[in-house]
Amino acid sequence: MRFDVLTLFPEIFSSYLGQSLLAKAIEGNLVEVHPHDMRKWANDKHNRVDDRPFGGGAGMVIRAEPVVECVEAVQREGSHPGRLIMLSPQGRRLDQRLVEELSQESRLLLLCGRYEGFDQRVSDLLQPEEISIGDYVLNGGEVAAMAIIDAVIRLIPGVLGDETSSVDDSFSSGNRLLEFPQYTRPRVYRGLAAPDVLLSGDHAQIAAWRKQQSIERTKRRRADLLDRDVESEDE
Ligand SMILES: COC(=O)c1ccnc(N)c1
């Protein structure tokens, strides 16, 4: 899977690309991540990427030209244009179902805004779909782009080692329950013991205990997940 990230701050991604899971996925040719600096396409006489908003108001707006030119150039680079996503607080809320949908794509272009956002002609001309990672405003779309990459690559076959699986994750497809509590060595730490059932070797009992824990935790923390009817999941 190929990710192209269009940003004014490509350097933000250099250390992120080195983190172990992503680095291994890139080394294993399972994933490619290509940050692109939109400033390189600011070819007006002042090489500006932003400017003051028409009609006045605080802040700066990202000019349409460098963005549209950059997106079109990047789309020409690959074997096909890919799915263009603008990270925006006005977008469709990201959830695991959307992550699973995105993980089926072979190429995602992630368009990261800054300042007061993009000139409207960027959306008029490129028709990107907008995705939000939650109801709050960030200084830039780069953090949201990393969240999408991070969540999506976990679902690409081969990225998580054999010993790890996303199947039991909270929210994984069809799973409306939060994950059960986890324990590891030592068995007792500061007087707190891991549940005996987990050391019993009785896999049926362990599975039953984990399911019960997931149900109780979900009821306590996210009862709304249990209220979702099945139909809504098919939307
Ligand atoms: C500049 O981008 C944002 O502020 C943003 C992007 C995606 N999701 C959000 N909740 C905010």
Coordinates of C-alpha atoms and ligand atoms in Angstrom, one line a residue:
M1 CA 0.0 0.0 0.0
R2 CA 1.2 3.5 -0.9
F3 CA 0.6 6.6 1.2
D4 CA 1.4 10.0 -0.3
V5 CA 1.3 12.8 2.3
L6 CA 1.0 16.4 1.0
T7 CA 2.2 18.8 3.6
L8 CA 4.0 22.1 4.3
F9 CA 6.1 20.3 6.9
P10 CA 7.4 17.1 5.5
E11 CA 10.1 16.9 8.1
I12 CA 7.5 16.1 10.7
F13 CA 7.3 12.6 9.1
S14 CA 11.0 11.7 9.1
S15 CA 11.1 10.5 12.7
Y16 CA 7.6 9.0 12.5
L17 CA 8.7 6.8 9.5
G18 CA 11.5 5.4 11.6
Q19 CA 9.2 4.0 14.3
S20 CA 9.5 0.2 14.4
L21 CA 6.2 -1.1 13.1
L22 CA 6.1 1.3 10.2
A23 CA 9.9 0.9 9.5
K24 CA 9.5 -2.9 9.3
A25 CA 6.5 -2.6 7.1
I26 CA 8.4 -0.3 4.7
E27 CA 11.5 -2.5 4.8
G28 CA 9.2 -5.5 4.0
N29 CA 7.8 -3.6 1.0
L30 CA 4.3 -3.9 2.5
V31 CA 4.0 -0.1 2.8
E32 CA 5.4 3.0 1.1
V33 CA 5.0 6.5 2.7
H34 CA 6.0 9.5 0.5
P35 CA 5.9 12.9 2.2
H36 CA 5.7 15.8 -0.4
D37 CA 6.5 19.4 0.3
M38 CA 3.8 21.5 -1.3
R39 CA 6.1 24.6 -1.1
K40 CA 8.0 23.2 -4.1
W41 CA 4.9 24.0 -6.2
A42 CA 4.6 27.6 -5.0
N43 CA 5.7 29.1 -8.3
D44 CA 4.2 32.6 -8.3
K45 CA 6.6 35.5 -8.2
H46 CA 6.7 35.5 -4.4
N47 CA 6.8 31.7 -4.0
R48 CA 4.0 32.1 -1.5
V49 CA 2.1 29.1 -0.2
D50 CA -0.3 31.2 1.8
D51 CA -1.9 34.6 1.7
R52 CA -4.4 36.8 3.6
P53 CA -8.1 35.9 3.3
F54 CA -10.3 37.9 0.9
G55 CA -12.9 39.6 3.0
G56 CA -10.5 40.1 5.9
G57 CA -10.3 38.0 9.0
A58 CA -7.5 36.6 11.1
G59 CA -4.8 34.1 9.9
M60 CA -3.7 33.0 6.5
V61 CA -5.2 30.8 3.9
I62 CA -3.3 28.2 1.9
R63 CA -3.3 29.2 -1.8
A64 CA -4.9 26.9 -4.3
E65 CA -2.1 26.9 -6.9
P66 CA 0.7 25.0 -4.9
V67 CA -1.8 22.5 -3.6
V68 CA -3.6 21.7 -6.9
E69 CA -0.3 21.6 -8.8
C70 CA 1.3 19.3 -6.1
V71 CA -1.6 16.9 -6.0
E72 CA -1.8 16.6 -9.8
A73 CA 2.0 16.0 -10.0
V74 CA 1.9 13.4 -7.3
Q75 CA -1.0 11.6 -8.8
R76 CA 0.9 11.4 -12.1
E77 CA 3.8 9.7 -10.2
G78 CA 1.9 6.6 -9.3
S79 CA 0.3 3.8 -11.3
H80 CA -3.1 5.3 -10.5
P81 CA -4.3 8.5 -8.9
G82 CA -5.3 6.9 -5.6
R83 CA -8.0 8.0 -3.1
L84 CA -7.6 11.7 -2.2
I85 CA -8.4 12.6 1.5
M86 CA -8.2 16.1 3.0
L87 CA -7.7 16.0 6.8
S88 CA -10.2 18.4 8.2
P89 CA -12.3 19.0 11.4
Q90 CA -15.3 19.3 9.1
G91 CA -14.8 15.8 7.7
R92 CA -16.4 12.4 8.2
R93 CA -15.4 11.0 11.6
L94 CA -12.7 8.4 11.5
D95 CA -13.7 5.1 13.2
Q96 CA -12.5 1.5 12.9
R97 CA -15.0 0.8 10.1
L98 CA -13.6 3.6 8.0
V99 CA -10.1 2.5 8.8
E100 CA -11.0 -1.0 7.6
E101 CA -12.4 0.5 4.4
L102 CA -9.3 2.6 3.8
S103 CA -7.1 -0.4 4.4
Q104 CA -8.6 -2.0 1.2
E105 CA -7.1 0.8 -1.0
S106 CA -3.8 0.4 -2.8
R107 CA -3.0 4.1 -2.6
L108 CA -4.1 7.0 -0.3
L109 CA -3.2 10.6 -0.8
L110 CA -3.4 12.5 2.5
L111 CA -3.7 16.3 2.1
C112 CA -2.7 18.1 5.3
G113 CA -3.9 21.7 6.0
R114 CA -2.5 24.4 8.2
Y115 CA -3.4 28.0 9.2
E116 CA -7.0 28.8 8.4
G117 CA -7.2 26.0 5.9
F118 CA -7.2 25.8 2.1
D119 CA -8.6 28.1 -0.5
Q120 CA -12.0 26.7 -1.5
R121 CA -10.9 26.2 -5.1
V122 CA -8.7 23.3 -3.8
S123 CA -11.9 21.4 -2.9
D124 CA -13.8 22.6 -6.0
L125 CA -11.2 21.4 -8.4
L126 CA -9.9 18.2 -6.6
Q127 CA -13.1 17.0 -4.9
P128 CA -11.2 15.4 -2.0
E129 CA -13.2 13.5 0.7
E130 CA -12.7 15.1 4.1
I131 CA -11.9 13.0 7.2
S132 CA -11.7 14.2 10.8
I133 CA -10.1 12.3 13.7
G134 CA -12.4 13.9 16.2
D135 CA -14.4 17.0 17.2
Y136 CA -11.4 19.3 17.9
V137 CA -9.1 21.6 16.0
L138 CA -5.4 20.8 15.4
N139 CA -2.6 23.1 14.3
G140 CA -2.1 20.9 11.2
G141 CA -3.5 17.9 9.5
E142 CA -0.2 16.0 9.8
V143 CA -1.1 14.5 13.2
A144 CA -4.4 13.3 11.7
A145 CA -2.5 11.9 8.7
M146 CA -0.2 9.9 11.0
A147 CA -3.3 8.6 12.9
I148 CA -4.8 7.3 9.7
I149 CA -1.5 5.7 8.5
D150 CA -0.9 4.1 12.0
A151 CA -4.4 2.7 12.2
V152 CA -4.5 1.5 8.6
I153 CA -1.1 -0.2 8.4
R154 CA -2.1 -2.5 11.4
L155 CA -4.7 -4.1 9.1
I156 CA -2.4 -4.7 6.2
P157 CA -1.6 -8.5 6.1
G158 CA 2.0 -9.2 7.3
V159 CA 2.5 -5.9 9.1
L160 CA 1.7 -7.2 12.5
G161 CA 3.9 -10.2 13.3
D162 CA 2.3 -13.7 13.5
E163 CA 2.2 -13.4 17.3
T164 CA 0.2 -10.2 17.2
S165 CA -3.2 -9.8 15.7
S166 CA -5.7 -7.0 15.4
V167 CA -8.6 -9.5 15.6
D168 CA -9.3 -8.9 19.3
D169 CA -8.7 -5.2 19.2
S170 CA -11.4 -2.9 20.5
F171 CA -13.6 -1.9 17.6
S172 CA -12.1 -4.4 15.1
S173 CA -14.7 -5.2 12.5
G174 CA -17.9 -6.7 13.9
N175 CA -16.5 -6.3 17.4
R176 CA -18.5 -3.8 19.4
L177 CA -16.8 -4.6 22.7
L178 CA -13.7 -3.0 24.2
E179 CA -10.7 -5.2 24.7
F180 CA -10.3 -7.2 27.9
P181 CA -7.7 -6.3 30.5
Q182 CA -4.2 -7.8 29.9
Y183 CA -1.6 -9.1 32.4
T184 CA 2.0 -10.3 32.2
R185 CA 4.8 -11.3 34.5
P186 CA 5.3 -11.0 37.5
R187 CA 2.1 -12.7 38.6
V188 CA 2.0 -10.4 41.7
Y189 CA 3.1 -6.8 41.5
R190 CA 2.8 -4.5 44.6
G191 CA 0.3 -7.0 46.1
L192 CA -1.9 -7.0 42.9
A193 CA -2.2 -10.5 41.5
A194 CA -3.1 -11.4 37.9
P195 CA -6.4 -13.3 37.8
D196 CA -5.9 -17.1 38.5
V197 CA -8.0 -18.1 35.5
L198 CA -5.3 -16.6 33.2
L199 CA -2.8 -19.0 34.6
S200 CA -5.1 -22.0 34.7
G201 CA -4.3 -23.3 31.2
D202 CA -8.0 -23.8 30.7
H203 CA -8.5 -22.0 27.3
A204 CA -12.3 -22.2 27.4
Q205 CA -12.4 -20.6 30.9
I206 CA -9.9 -18.0 29.8
A207 CA -12.0 -17.1 26.7
A208 CA -15.2 -16.9 28.8
W209 CA -13.5 -14.7 31.4
R210 CA -12.1 -12.4 28.7
K211 CA -15.5 -12.1 27.0
Q212 CA -17.2 -11.2 30.3
Q213 CA -14.5 -8.6 31.1
S214 CA -15.0 -7.1 27.7
I215 CA -18.8 -6.9 28.2
E216 CA -18.4 -5.4 31.7
R217 CA -15.8 -2.9 30.6
T218 CA -17.9 -1.8 27.6
K219 CA -21.0 -1.4 29.7
R220 CA -19.0 0.7 32.2
R221 CA -17.1 2.9 29.7
R222 CA -18.9 2.9 26.4
A223 CA -22.5 1.7 26.8
D224 CA -23.2 3.6 23.6
L225 CA -21.4 0.9 21.6
L226 CA -23.9 -1.6 22.8
D227 CA -26.9 0.6 21.8
R228 CA -25.8 0.6 18.2
D229 CA -28.3 -1.5 16.3
V230 CA -27.0 -4.0 13.7
E231 CA -28.7 -2.1 10.8
S232 CA -26.6 1.1 11.6
E233 CA -23.5 -1.0 11.2
D234 CA -24.4 -1.8 7.6
E235 CA -24.7 1.9 6.7
Ligands
LIG1 C1 -5.8 21.3 10.4 O1 -6.5 20.0 10.5 C2 -7.3 19.8 11.6 O2 -7.4 20.7 12.5 C3 -7.9 18.5 11.8 C4 -7.8 17.5 10.9 C5 -8.4 16.3 11.1 N1 -9.2 16.1 12.2 C6 -9.4 17.1 13.1 N2 -10.2 16.8 14.1 C7 -8.7 18.3 12.9

